[in-house]
Amino acid sequence: MTPVRRHVLLWLGQRLAGLLLAGGLAIHLFQVWSVGGAALVARPGGGVGWPLFYAGVVGLALIHGGLGVHGLWRERRHGLAALSIQRLTGIALVLFVPVHVSVSIACVVCPALAATVFQVAALPLHRGFEAAVVALVVGHGLGGLRVLALEGLLWSRGQKALAWIAAGLTMAAAVAVPAGAW
Amino acid sequence: MTAGEVITVTIRRGGEHGAPVPVDFRVPITGDPTVLDLVTAIQRDQAPDLGYRFSCRVGMCGSCAMLVQGRPRWTCRTRVSLVARRGRLDLAPLPGLPVVKDLAVDMAPFFEKWAAAGGGFRPCESGDAVLALVAPESPARRNADAAIECIGCGVCAAACRVAGAEPGYPGPAALNRVWTLVNDVRDADGPRRLAEVAGPGGLFTCHSQGACTACCPKGLDPSRSIAGLKRAAVLAALRGEP
Ligand code: HEM
Ligand code: SF4
Ligand code: SF4
Ligand code: FES
């Protein structure tokens, strides 16, 4: 494998994982909105379907976030010059996702812990935090889909309109998803 | 700004010698001037030693680009009335290039990137002088057409933060040029050019946020051209090519 080919294929892997994540996280957010986090964690007799689904989402996040951080590291000489909203939200997600996944797994394994966690989750401050997290992931996801529309479909004109639509949908999701879960 | 008013133009002056300093000029407005008209008026009436560059004055040569109110623009076709704020106008040389004098920068590094990225056309050896037939409506021809009218003004490269930060990155203009050649059936190097620009520090360094496209005065779309190169490079890599 030539260095150029490796470089190109890693980039492709990052973008493909991002695309699949968009589907996975949309399903996840819909679940949170419709049945709520507590029910997700306590899912009675769920079979292997959902665990597999979530394992897949976490795997994709590892690939996408890992390759993203790898790219950022390679380009570290850019410093702050090349930071876009896409990057800042990406970095924030890389910090948030491991915490979120570990806490969720802990809650599944240990119902006593889950009770405490959902007490904290009911605090008003935490609800603001939930809205922020949803804004983060939806904003980054839609911003990413906008990039994928350009790079995959060469759909370039109208990017500005897409950016505004993405911003609007992000606001709406940040309010609706936590509100649905409460 | 309308005729009869006086505008304050701040020009960042300086050159190879000494740090740049902002200098204010007060200029009466006549007619509906362009930014370049103002700079010319200043040079004529107030600062004969002011360094700046222009040639065609009609948006064809690409030599008059500057930072206008912090944004790169061609100045011969930018109306003062559209960009001045509260009677003030801020001018500086294009960023990322060595300043020769005042508003004139050395464009050599910009064009060296074109050369390094393989921006030169290399004709196919057709043996007997058979002319290539390129159907106007073929996708490749359309792609090349859409990107070919570049005047080499450097505005897109000045707008690109990646090009500003990463010296090895070819930049939007050079990559836009490569895209025209990749789509040119008469070019001997064709898709083989991809391997030249697809490696680390190359076209995948672009973030597709489109500052280049937003600023290109010719309405070209370097961001799309680069996306096209990315797609072509991915397809080539999947075929096991570069
Ligand atoms: C919701 C679905 C998602 C989509 C559609 C998506 C899409 C994208 C795209 C297209 C980029 C490239 C931006 C660029 O080159 O500037 C990107 C960057 C990034 N993403 Fe995501 N992403 C998603 C979710 C996530 C998640 C869950 C994480 C955290 C694990 C994450 C972490 C990152 C990081 C760290 C970057 C920075 C890479 C860079 O800028 O070079 N993304 N994402
Ligand atoms: S889209 Fe790419 S080339 Fe254009 S300004 Fe952004 S990083 Fe630079
Ligand atoms: S692509 Fe547009 S902005 Fe860039 S050099 Fe060519 S004409 Fe100027
Ligand atoms: S002077 Fe020729 S493009 Fe402005």
Coordinates of N, CA and C and ligand atoms in Angstrom, one line a residue, chain B residues 110 114 149-157 173 176 215-218 220 222, ligand 3:
Chain B
F110 N 2.6 32.1 -4.7 CA 1.3 31.6 -5.1 C 1.3 30.8 -6.4
W114 N 1.1 26.5 -7.9 CA 0.4 25.9 -9.1 C 1.4 25.0 -9.8
E149 N -12.2 29.7 -15.8 CA -12.1 31.1 -15.9 C -11.3 31.8 -14.8
C150 N -10.5 31.1 -14.1 CA -9.7 31.7 -13.0 C -8.7 32.7 -13.6
I151 N -8.7 33.9 -12.9 CA -7.8 34.9 -13.3 C -6.5 35.0 -12.4
G152 N -6.4 34.0 -11.5 CA -5.1 34.0 -10.7 C -5.0 35.1 -9.8
C153 N -6.1 35.6 -9.2 CA -6.0 36.8 -8.4 C -5.5 36.5 -7.0
G154 N -5.6 35.3 -6.5 CA -5.1 34.9 -5.2 C -6.1 35.2 -4.1
V155 N -7.3 35.6 -4.4 CA -8.3 36.0 -3.4 C -8.7 34.7 -2.6
C156 N -8.9 33.6 -3.3 CA -9.3 32.4 -2.6 C -8.3 31.9 -1.7
A157 N -7.0 31.9 -2.1 CA -5.9 31.4 -1.3 C -5.8 32.3 0.0
A173 N -6.7 27.7 -5.4 CA -6.5 28.1 -6.9 C -5.7 27.0 -7.6
N176 N -7.9 24.0 -8.0 CA -8.9 24.2 -9.0 C -8.4 24.1 -10.4
C215 N -15.5 33.7 -1.5 CA -14.8 35.0 -1.9 C -14.4 35.1 -3.3
C216 N -14.4 34.0 -4.1 CA -13.9 34.1 -5.5 C -14.7 35.1 -6.3
P217 N -14.0 36.2 -6.8 CA -14.7 37.3 -7.4 C -15.3 36.8 -8.8
K218 N -14.7 35.8 -9.4 CA -15.2 35.3 -10.7 C -16.4 34.3 -10.5
L220 N -16.3 31.4 -9.3 CA -15.9 30.0 -9.4 C -16.1 29.3 -8.1
P222 N -13.9 26.8 -6.2 CA -12.8 25.9 -5.9 C -13.1 24.8 -4.9
Ligands
SF4_3 S1 -10.3 30.6 -8.2 FE1 -11.3 32.7 -8.1 S2 -10.4 33.6 -6.3 FE2 -9.1 31.9 -6.8 S3 -7.4 32.8 -8.0 FE3 -9.0 32.0 -9.4 S4 -10.3 33.8 -9.8 FE4 -9.1 34.3 -8.0

